[in-house]
Every structure is written in C-alpha cells, then in structure tokens.
CSV table of C-alpha atoms in Angstrom, one decimal:
chain,number,residue,atom,x,y,z
I,1,MET,CA,-17.8,-16.3,-10.7
I,2,VAL,CA,-20.5,-17.6,-8.3
I,3,LYS,CA,-24.1,-16.6,-7.9
I,4,GLY,CA,-24.2,-13.4,-6.0
I,5,ILE,CA,-20.4,-12.8,-6.4
I,6,ASN,CA,-18.8,-10.8,-9.3
I,7,LEU,CA,-15.2,-10.0,-10.0
I,8,THR,CA,-14.2,-6.7,-11.7
I,9,LEU,CA,-10.6,-6.5,-13.1
I,10,LEU,CA,-9.2,-3.1,-14.1
I,11,ILE,CA,-5.8,-3.0,-15.8
I,12,GLY,CA,-3.8,-0.2,-17.5
I,13,PRO,CA,-1.3,2.6,-17.2
I,14,ALA,CA,-2.3,5.7,-15.3
I,15,VAL,CA,-6.1,5.2,-15.2
I,16,PRO,CA,-6.9,1.4,-15.3
I,17,VAL,CA,-9.8,0.3,-17.5
I,18,PRO,CA,-11.9,-2.9,-17.6
I,19,ALA,CA,-9.8,-5.8,-18.8
I,20,PRO,CA,-10.6,-6.9,-22.4
I,21,ARG,CA,-12.4,-10.2,-23.1
I,22,ALA,CA,-9.2,-12.1,-24.0
I,23,VAL,CA,-7.8,-11.4,-20.5
I,24,ILE,CA,-10.9,-12.4,-18.7
I,25,ASP,CA,-11.3,-15.6,-20.7
I,26,SER,CA,-7.7,-16.6,-20.0
I,27,LEU,CA,-7.8,-15.8,-16.2
I,28,GLN,CA,-7.4,-19.0,-14.1
I,29,SER,CA,-7.1,-17.6,-10.6
I,30,VAL,CA,-6.7,-14.4,-8.6
I,31,GLN,CA,-4.9,-14.3,-5.3
I,32,VAL,CA,-4.7,-11.2,-3.0
I,33,ASN,CA,-2.7,-11.4,0.3
I,34,SER,CA,-3.7,-8.5,2.6
I,35,GLY,CA,-1.1,-8.5,5.4
I,36,LYS,CA,-0.3,-6.1,8.2
I,37,GLU,CA,1.8,-3.8,6.2
I,38,VAL,CA,1.9,-5.0,2.6
I,39,THR,CA,-0.8,-6.2,0.2
I,40,GLY,CA,0.2,-8.3,-2.7
I,41,PHE,CA,-1.6,-10.0,-5.6
I,42,GLU,CA,-1.0,-12.6,-8.3
I,43,LEU,CA,-3.0,-13.1,-11.5
I,44,ARG,CA,-2.6,-16.5,-13.2
I,45,PHE,CA,-3.5,-16.9,-16.9
I,46,ALA,CA,-3.8,-20.1,-19.0
I,47,VAL,CA,-2.2,-19.4,-22.4
I,48,ASP,CA,-1.2,-21.3,-25.6
I,49,ARG,CA,0.9,-20.5,-28.7
I,50,LYS,CA,-2.0,-18.7,-30.3
I,51,SER,CA,-3.0,-16.8,-27.2
I,52,GLU,CA,-3.6,-13.0,-27.7
I,53,LEU,CA,-1.9,-12.4,-24.4
I,54,ILE,CA,1.4,-13.9,-25.5
I,55,ASN,CA,1.5,-12.8,-29.1
I,56,THR,CA,0.1,-9.3,-28.9
I,57,MET,CA,-0.6,-7.9,-25.5
I,58,LEU,CA,2.6,-9.0,-23.7
I,59,PRO,CA,5.0,-7.7,-26.4
I,60,ALA,CA,3.0,-4.4,-26.5
I,61,GLY,CA,3.6,-3.9,-22.8
I,62,TYR,CA,0.2,-4.6,-21.4
I,63,PHE,CA,1.6,-6.2,-18.2
I,64,ASP,CA,4.8,-4.1,-18.0
I,65,PRO,CA,6.1,-3.9,-14.4
I,66,ILE,CA,5.7,-0.6,-12.5
I,67,SER,CA,3.9,1.2,-15.3
I,68,THR,CA,0.9,-1.1,-15.2
I,69,ARG,CA,-1.7,-0.6,-12.5
I,70,VAL,CA,-4.2,-3.3,-11.4
I,71,ILE,CA,-7.4,-2.8,-9.5
I,72,ILE,CA,-9.5,-5.8,-8.3
I,73,VAL,CA,-13.1,-5.3,-7.1
I,74,VAL,CA,-15.3,-8.0,-5.6
I,75,THR,CA,-19.0,-7.4,-5.6
I,76,LEU,CA,-20.9,-9.6,-3.1
I,77,ASN,CA,-24.7,-9.2,-3.0
I,78,GLY,CA,-24.5,-5.9,-4.8
I,79,LEU,CA,-21.9,-4.4,-2.4
I,80,PRO,CA,-18.5,-3.7,-4.1
I,81,ARG,CA,-15.3,-4.0,-2.2
I,82,VAL,CA,-11.9,-3.0,-3.5
I,83,ILE,CA,-9.5,-5.7,-2.4
I,84,MET,CA,-6.5,-4.6,-4.4
I,85,ASP,CA,-5.0,-1.5,-6.0
I,86,GLY,CA,-1.4,-1.8,-6.9
I,87,LEU,CA,1.3,-2.0,-9.5
I,88,VAL,CA,2.7,-5.0,-11.4
I,89,THR,CA,6.2,-5.8,-10.3
I,90,GLN,CA,6.9,-9.2,-11.8
I,91,GLN,CA,6.0,-11.5,-14.7
I,92,ASP,CA,6.5,-15.3,-14.8
I,93,TYR,CA,5.9,-17.3,-18.0
I,94,ALA,CA,6.0,-21.1,-18.0
I,95,PRO,CA,5.6,-22.6,-21.5
I,96,SER,CA,4.6,-26.3,-21.6
I,97,ASN,CA,4.7,-29.0,-24.3
I,98,GLU,CA,1.2,-30.1,-23.2
I,99,VAL,CA,-1.7,-28.3,-24.8
I,100,GLY,CA,-3.3,-25.7,-22.6
I,101,GLN,CA,-0.8,-26.1,-19.7
I,102,SER,CA,1.3,-23.0,-20.4
I,103,THR,CA,0.8,-20.3,-17.7
I,104,LEU,CA,1.5,-16.6,-17.4
I,105,SER,CA,1.7,-15.2,-13.9
I,106,VAL,CA,1.5,-11.5,-13.1
I,107,LYS,CA,2.5,-10.4,-9.6
I,108,GLY,CA,2.5,-7.1,-7.9
I,109,ARG,CA,2.2,-5.0,-4.7
I,110,ASP,CA,0.0,-2.2,-3.4
I,111,LEU,CA,0.8,1.4,-4.3
I,112,SER,CA,3.4,1.7,-1.6
I,113,VAL,CA,5.8,0.1,-4.2
I,114,ALA,CA,5.7,3.5,-6.0
I,115,MET,CA,7.3,5.0,-2.9
I,116,ASP,CA,10.1,2.5,-2.9
I,117,LEU,CA,11.7,3.2,-6.3
I,118,VAL,CA,13.8,6.3,-6.0
I,119,GLU,CA,16.3,7.2,-3.2
I,120,VAL,CA,16.1,10.8,-2.1
I,121,SER,CA,18.2,13.1,0.1
I,122,MET,CA,16.2,16.0,1.6
I,123,PRO,CA,16.7,18.1,4.8
I,124,PHE,CA,13.8,18.9,7.2
I,125,PRO,CA,14.9,21.8,9.4
I,126,ALA,CA,12.4,22.5,12.3
I,127,VAL,CA,9.8,20.3,10.7
I,128,PRO,CA,7.7,17.9,12.9
I,129,ASP,CA,7.2,14.3,11.9
I,130,VAL,CA,3.6,15.1,10.7
I,131,GLY,CA,5.0,17.7,8.3
I,132,LYS,CA,7.6,15.3,7.0
I,133,ILE,CA,5.0,12.6,6.4
I,134,HIS,CA,2.7,15.0,4.5
I,135,ALA,CA,5.6,16.3,2.4
I,136,LYS,CA,6.6,12.8,1.4
I,137,LEU,CA,3.1,11.7,0.6
I,138,ALA,CA,2.1,14.8,-1.4
I,139,PRO,CA,3.6,13.7,-4.8
I,140,TYR,CA,1.6,10.4,-4.6
I,141,ALA,CA,-1.8,12.2,-4.6
I,142,VAL,CA,-1.7,11.7,-8.4
I,143,LEU,CA,-2.2,8.0,-7.8
I,144,GLY,CA,-5.3,8.7,-5.7
I,145,ILE,CA,-3.5,8.1,-2.3
I,146,VAL,CA,-5.1,10.0,0.5
I,147,PRO,CA,-3.0,10.4,3.7
I,148,LEU,CA,-4.4,9.6,7.1
I,149,VAL,CA,-1.7,10.7,9.5
I,150,ILE,CA,-2.0,10.6,13.3
I,151,PRO,CA,0.6,12.8,15.1
I,152,PRO,CA,3.0,10.9,17.4
I,153,ILE,CA,2.0,10.9,21.1
I,154,ILE,CA,5.3,12.6,22.0
I,155,PRO,CA,6.2,15.1,19.3
I,156,ARG,CA,9.8,16.0,18.7
I,157,VAL,CA,10.9,19.2,16.9
I,158,GLN,CA,14.7,19.9,16.9
I,159,SER,CA,15.8,23.5,16.9
I,160,PRO,CA,17.7,24.4,13.7
I,161,THR,CA,20.5,25.8,15.9
I,162,ASP,CA,21.1,22.3,17.2
I,163,GLY,CA,20.8,20.6,13.8
I,164,TRP,CA,18.0,18.9,11.9
I,165,GLU,CA,16.9,15.6,10.6
I,166,SER,CA,17.4,14.7,6.9
I,167,GLN,CA,16.3,12.0,4.6
I,168,THR,CA,19.7,10.7,3.4
I,169,ALA,CA,19.8,8.4,0.4
I,170,SER,CA,16.7,6.4,1.2
I,171,THR,CA,13.4,5.9,-0.5
I,172,ASP,CA,10.3,7.7,0.7
I,173,LEU,CA,8.8,4.4,1.9
I,174,ASN,CA,11.9,3.5,4.0
I,175,PHE,CA,12.0,7.1,5.5
I,176,ILE,CA,8.3,7.0,6.5
I,177,LYS,CA,8.7,3.5,8.0
I,178,THR,CA,11.7,4.8,10.0
I,179,LEU,CA,9.6,7.6,11.4
I,180,ALA,CA,6.7,5.2,12.2
I,181,SER,CA,9.0,2.7,14.0
I,182,ARG,CA,10.5,5.5,16.1
I,183,ALA,CA,7.0,6.6,17.2
I,184,GLY,CA,5.8,3.0,17.8
I,185,TYR,CA,3.5,3.4,14.8
I,186,VAL,CA,2.8,1.5,11.6
I,187,PHE,CA,2.6,2.6,8.0
I,188,TYR,CA,0.7,0.9,5.1
I,189,VAL,CA,-1.3,1.8,2.0
I,190,SER,CA,-4.8,0.3,2.1
I,191,PRO,CA,-6.8,0.0,-1.2
I,192,GLY,CA,-10.2,1.6,-1.5
I,193,PRO,CA,-12.8,2.4,-0.4
I,194,LEU,CA,-13.4,3.5,-4.1
I,195,PRO,CA,-11.7,2.2,-7.2
I,196,GLY,CA,-8.7,4.3,-7.9
I,197,GLN,CA,-8.4,5.5,-4.3
I,198,SER,CA,-6.1,4.3,-1.5
I,199,THR,CA,-5.4,5.4,2.0
I,200,ALA,CA,-1.9,5.9,3.3
I,201,TYR,CA,-2.2,5.2,7.1
I,202,PHE,CA,0.5,6.5,9.5
I,203,GLY,CA,-0.5,5.8,13.1
I,204,PRO,CA,-0.9,3.2,15.9
I,205,ASP,CA,-1.5,-0.4,14.9
I,206,LEU,CA,-5.3,-0.2,15.3
I,207,ASN,CA,-8.1,-2.6,14.5
I,208,LEU,CA,-11.5,-1.0,13.7
I,209,PRO,CA,-13.8,-1.9,16.6
I,210,ILE,CA,-16.4,-3.2,14.2
I,211,PRO,CA,-17.3,-6.9,14.7
I,212,GLN,CA,-17.8,-9.0,11.6
I,213,ALA,CA,-20.0,-12.0,11.3
I,214,ALA,CA,-18.8,-14.8,13.6
I,215,LEU,CA,-16.7,-17.7,12.4
I,216,SER,CA,-18.5,-20.8,13.4
I,217,ALA,CA,-16.8,-24.2,13.8
I,218,ASN,CA,-17.9,-27.6,15.0
I,219,MET,CA,-21.6,-26.5,14.8
I,220,ASP,CA,-22.9,-28.9,12.2
I,221,ALA,CA,-25.2,-27.1,9.7
I,222,HIS,CA,-24.3,-23.7,11.3
I,223,ALA,CA,-20.6,-24.1,10.7
I,224,ASN,CA,-19.3,-21.6,8.1
I,225,VAL,CA,-15.5,-22.3,8.1
I,226,GLU,CA,-13.7,-25.1,6.4
I,227,SER,CA,-10.8,-25.2,9.0
I,228,LEU,CA,-9.9,-23.4,12.2
I,229,SER,CA,-7.1,-23.9,14.6
I,230,PHE,CA,-5.5,-22.0,17.6
I,231,SER,CA,-2.2,-21.9,19.2
I,232,LEU,CA,-1.2,-20.5,22.7
I,233,ASN,CA,2.5,-19.5,22.9
I,234,GLY,CA,3.5,-19.3,26.5
I,235,GLU,CA,6.7,-17.5,25.7
I,236,ALA,CA,5.1,-14.7,23.8
I,237,LYS,CA,4.5,-12.4,26.7
I,238,LYS,CA,7.3,-10.6,28.4
I,239,VAL,CA,8.3,-7.8,30.7
I,240,ARG,CA,10.9,-5.3,29.4
I,241,ILE,CA,12.9,-3.2,31.8
I,242,PHE,CA,14.1,0.1,30.4
I,243,THR,CA,16.9,1.9,32.0
I,244,ILE,CA,17.1,5.7,31.8
I,245,MET,CA,19.2,8.3,33.5
I,246,ASP,CA,17.7,10.8,35.9
I,247,PRO,CA,17.1,14.0,34.0
I,248,ILE,CA,19.0,16.2,36.5
I,249,THR,CA,22.4,14.6,37.1
I,250,LYS,CA,22.2,12.1,34.2
I,251,LYS,CA,24.3,9.8,36.2
I,252,VAL,CA,21.8,7.8,38.3
I,253,PRO,CA,20.2,4.9,36.4
I,254,ILE,CA,16.4,4.4,36.9
I,255,PRO,CA,14.9,1.1,35.9
I,256,ILE,CA,11.4,1.2,34.5
I,257,PRO,CA,9.6,-2.2,34.1
I,258,VAL,CA,7.1,-2.1,31.3
I,259,PRO,CA,4.5,-4.8,31.0
I,260,ASN,CA,3.7,-6.6,27.8
I,261,VAL,CA,0.3,-4.9,27.3
I,262,ASP,CA,-0.8,-3.2,24.0
I,263,LEU,CA,-2.3,0.2,24.6
I,264,PHE,CA,-4.4,0.1,21.5
I,265,LYS,CA,-5.3,-3.7,21.5
I,266,PRO,CA,-6.7,-4.6,24.9
I,267,PRO,CA,-6.9,-8.3,25.8
I,268,LEU,CA,-10.0,-9.9,24.4
I,269,GLY,CA,-9.8,-12.8,26.8
I,270,ALA,CA,-11.0,-12.8,30.4
I,271,ARG,CA,-7.8,-14.6,31.6
I,272,PRO,CA,-4.7,-12.8,30.1
I,273,THR,CA,-1.6,-14.8,29.5
I,274,PRO,CA,1.0,-14.1,32.2
I,275,PRO,CA,4.5,-12.9,31.0
I,276,ALA,CA,7.2,-15.6,31.0
I,277,LYS,CA,10.3,-13.6,30.0
I,278,VAL,CA,12.1,-10.6,31.4
I,279,GLU,CA,14.2,-8.5,29.0
I,280,PHE,CA,16.5,-5.5,29.7
I,281,GLU,CA,16.7,-2.5,27.3
I,282,ASP,CA,19.7,-0.2,28.1
I,283,SER,CA,19.8,1.8,24.8
I,284,ALA,CA,17.2,4.2,26.2
I,285,ALA,CA,19.8,5.3,28.8
I,286,LYS,CA,21.7,7.2,26.2
I,287,ASP,CA,18.7,9.0,24.8
I,288,ASP,CA,17.1,12.3,25.9
I,289,PRO,CA,13.9,12.0,28.0
I,290,SER,CA,11.5,12.5,25.0
I,291,ARG,CA,13.3,9.9,22.8
I,292,ALA,CA,13.4,7.4,25.8
I,293,ALA,CA,9.7,7.9,26.4
I,294,GLY,CA,9.1,7.3,22.7
I,295,ARG,CA,10.9,3.9,22.9
I,296,ILE,CA,8.8,2.9,25.9
I,297,LEU,CA,5.6,3.9,24.2
I,298,GLY,CA,6.7,2.1,21.0
I,299,PHE,CA,7.0,-1.1,23.1
I,300,LEU,CA,3.6,-0.6,24.6
I,301,MET,CA,2.0,-0.2,21.2
I,302,ASN,CA,3.7,-3.1,19.4
I,303,ASN,CA,3.4,-6.1,21.7
I,304,SER,CA,2.9,-9.6,20.5
I,305,ALA,CA,-0.3,-11.6,21.3
I,306,ALA,CA,-0.1,-15.0,23.0
I,307,ILE,CA,-2.9,-16.6,21.1
I,308,SER,CA,-2.9,-17.0,17.3
I,309,GLY,CA,-5.5,-18.6,15.1
I,310,SER,CA,-5.7,-19.6,11.4
I,311,GLY,CA,-8.2,-21.2,9.1
I,312,SER,CA,-10.0,-21.0,5.8
I,313,LEU,CA,-13.6,-20.4,4.7
I,314,ASP,CA,-15.8,-20.3,1.7
I,315,VAL,CA,-17.1,-16.8,1.1
I,316,LEU,CA,-20.4,-18.0,-0.3
I,317,ARG,CA,-21.1,-20.0,2.8
I,318,TYR,CA,-19.8,-17.4,5.2
I,319,GLY,CA,-22.0,-14.8,3.5
I,320,ASN,CA,-19.5,-12.0,3.6
I,321,VAL,CA,-15.9,-11.0,2.7
I,322,LEU,CA,-13.7,-11.2,5.8
I,323,GLN,CA,-11.8,-7.9,6.2
I,324,PRO,CA,-8.4,-7.5,7.8
I,325,ARG,CA,-7.6,-5.0,10.5
I,326,MET,CA,-11.0,-5.5,12.1
I,327,LEU,CA,-12.6,-7.7,14.8
I,328,VAL,CA,-14.4,-11.0,14.3
I,329,GLY,CA,-16.1,-13.4,16.6
I,330,VAL,CA,-15.5,-17.1,17.0
I,331,ARG,CA,-17.9,-19.6,18.3
I,332,GLY,CA,-17.9,-23.4,18.6
I,333,ALA,CA,-14.2,-23.6,19.2
I,334,SER,CA,-14.5,-24.4,23.0
I,335,PRO,CA,-15.1,-22.1,26.0
I,336,ALA,CA,-11.4,-21.4,26.1
I,337,TYR,CA,-11.0,-20.1,22.6
I,338,ASP,CA,-14.5,-18.7,21.8
I,339,GLY,CA,-14.9,-14.9,21.7
I,340,MET,CA,-13.6,-11.9,19.8
I,341,TYR,CA,-10.3,-11.8,17.8
I,342,TYR,CA,-8.3,-9.3,15.8
I,343,VAL,CA,-8.0,-10.2,12.1
I,344,ASP,CA,-4.3,-9.8,11.2
I,345,SER,CA,-4.3,-10.9,7.6
I,346,VAL,CA,-6.5,-12.3,4.9
I,347,THR,CA,-5.7,-14.1,1.6
I,348,HIS,CA,-8.3,-14.1,-1.1
I,349,ASP,CA,-8.2,-17.1,-3.5
I,350,ILE,CA,-10.5,-16.6,-6.4
I,351,LYS,CA,-11.2,-19.0,-9.2
I,352,PRO,CA,-14.1,-19.5,-11.7
I,353,GLY,CA,-17.0,-20.7,-9.5
I,354,GLU,CA,-15.0,-20.5,-6.3
I,355,TYR,CA,-14.1,-17.8,-3.8
I,356,LYS,CA,-12.2,-18.9,-0.6
I,357,GLN,CA,-10.2,-17.0,2.0
I,358,ASN,CA,-7.4,-18.0,4.4
I,359,PHE,CA,-7.1,-15.9,7.5
I,360,SER,CA,-5.0,-15.4,10.6
I,361,LEU,CA,-6.3,-14.2,14.0
I,362,SER,CA,-4.7,-13.1,17.3
I,363,ARG,CA,-5.6,-12.0,20.8
I,364,ASP,CA,-4.4,-12.2,24.3
I,365,GLY,CA,-6.1,-14.3,26.9
I,366,LEU,CA,-8.3,-17.4,27.2
I,367,ILE,CA,-12.1,-17.4,27.8
I,368,SER,CA,-14.3,-14.9,26.1
I,369,ASN,CA,-14.9,-11.6,27.9
I,370,THR,CA,-18.1,-10.9,25.9
I,371,PRO,CA,-21.3,-12.9,26.5
I,372,ARG,CA,-22.1,-13.2,22.8
I,373,VAL,CA,-20.6,-12.6,19.4
I,374,MET,CA,-22.4,-11.2,16.3
I,375,VAL,CA,-23.7,-14.0,14.1
C-alpha cells in the first residue's frame, strides 16, 4: 500500500486464509465503516472477461454470501490492527463495454449478521438478563466471538409463579438488542483484537478513556487533517419529565424531571449546552418501580450530544489509525471547539498507495475543560 502501511486480506469459509494473488491484483479499494452498533465493509475489484475472479472463483462460490468470512488487518509501523471481521452479505457485478471498467463489489457486515438469520422461540423461566445474554451468545463461540456482558444496573428476575419472559419468533440479535434497549445499554460485535477473534459487547455506551493523537487543523505544517467542521445543535438538549405512581396507593402521580446528562459520557466542554426542550413521558406510570427506574436510567445513559464534528484525514500524515469508541483531542479549531471529543464512527478508505479516514465526533459543551491535548 504505502510505505509503513500494509494490508492483509483473509477470505474463506470457516477459517479464512490469505487471499490468492489474483484477488489482491484485482483489488481496487477497501472501505470499512465502523459505526456505533454495526461495522460494514465493501471490497471493490476491477475485472475483465478473462479475469479469474469472474470465470473461476465466483462460480466456485469464493464470494458466496453468509458462508464466506472476510478479515481485514491493517499494519501501521509494525503494529497490526483488525479493522474488520465479518461475513459477505451481497455481491454487485457491473460489466462494462470499455476495457478494464467492469467491477465486482463484495459487501458484508460484522459477525452480528450471523445472529440475525434464524428466528427462535425459547422460554427463560427465572433467568436474569445476564444469563439470557450468555445463553444466546454461547453458540457463536465457534466464530471466535467472546462475550463481554455488564449486568444491568437494576436487575429484574421474574418469579416463575408469576410467569416468565420468552424469546418469541425473533432472531438472537433482535432479542439481545431488545434486552439492551430495556436496560439503557448497547450491543455490538467489535472485530479483534486478534484475527479470527471478536468481542460481543453488552453494556453502557462507553468510550474508552484513552486519548488518541490530536487532530490538528489550521496549524500550517502541523496540521494533520484534510477537513474538519463542527456544528452546535441548540435543540439537542432536553429535560424529560417522567410520571410514576406512588408505590403505596399507586394512585398519586409523581413527576420526576430528568436532565439531559449522560451518566457515562460526562461533558467534555467547560460550558455545557443548556436544555431547550421539555418532554413528558407517561408510559412509566404503568410500570412497576423497577421497570420505571430502568426507563429513567436508560434515558440518562443514552442522551444526545449538542456538538457534532466531522472530517477526514490521511493516515500516513496523521501517523496513526483513528479508532472509534475512544477519545481524541482537537486543536487549532478555535478556543470554543478545541479540546477532547468522543469518536463516534470511523470510515476507512483504502486504495493502492492511499489510506484515508472519515470520522465523526461528538461532545457536549463549548470551551475545552482540559489545558492540553495529547499531540
């Protein structure tokens, strides 16, 4: 690829192996989109009528959906990083009358797609949510998926004499995401850290408190981003008033105002954005105290940020691969927008001789609350 940067492509059913020479020579670009809950990829190949990919490998099932696994590893300065581990879900072939202009596109998603194929009905009498999650994830250990499950803050176990919860005609992925939403958590499958290994995370929407090298803009020779912009949404912050019934008579409504503050993502700005909206949530009044408390906690753990940022960078100039779900510093963007940000998503665009990334950032509050950022 580029001096100091190497791309490793592993493809195959069950255990992926290094892609053959014909595949590497035809590869035009690699795109990996690491979002908040789903990671997707696209491999684009240049082919012609005599291409081995079209005449031999494609008919033989080399890129068959679901059964074909793809692992993409980027090595920067000797340090390998697994940026994708997933299954092929789609093929797109576009033949052209012009020589060398035909393209084959292979798209896919992370290994969570394997959990979204078969609808299952299964009862869970007297089983806590943690037990349900581990039971659902156990069959996928064959794919190298390691569960990382954080118990809900307010556990709920229903007595079998009162009934029990069941997974009714839904896929494992939808069932797990339903449990995550109820607890105010998120669920996603993250590739790595080793090839062939992934982590299934069930827990609060956390960003690792590990700062990455700062994104520098408007700093002449020290700038390491190609573009960077920010937006402040004055309507993003709100106060939600939950109404619950008193636990004794269950007739007296009690309003509980809940501020728009994320418990696990504290404001990274010294001047937080004030709330502009007031919403009322009455559905919690019909719930028992533990479920109502879960709704309130879910709101406190999934609040929107008022400030969002986006931009692009060249990895070679940046000197590192920007990682999602971590922190990154920004400098040179003005005193109002400098400081630390959460990295929400990253898109890797890889071509021969080129490696660029698009990214999105977020935080709440203007003016940095840290004196310096890591360069």
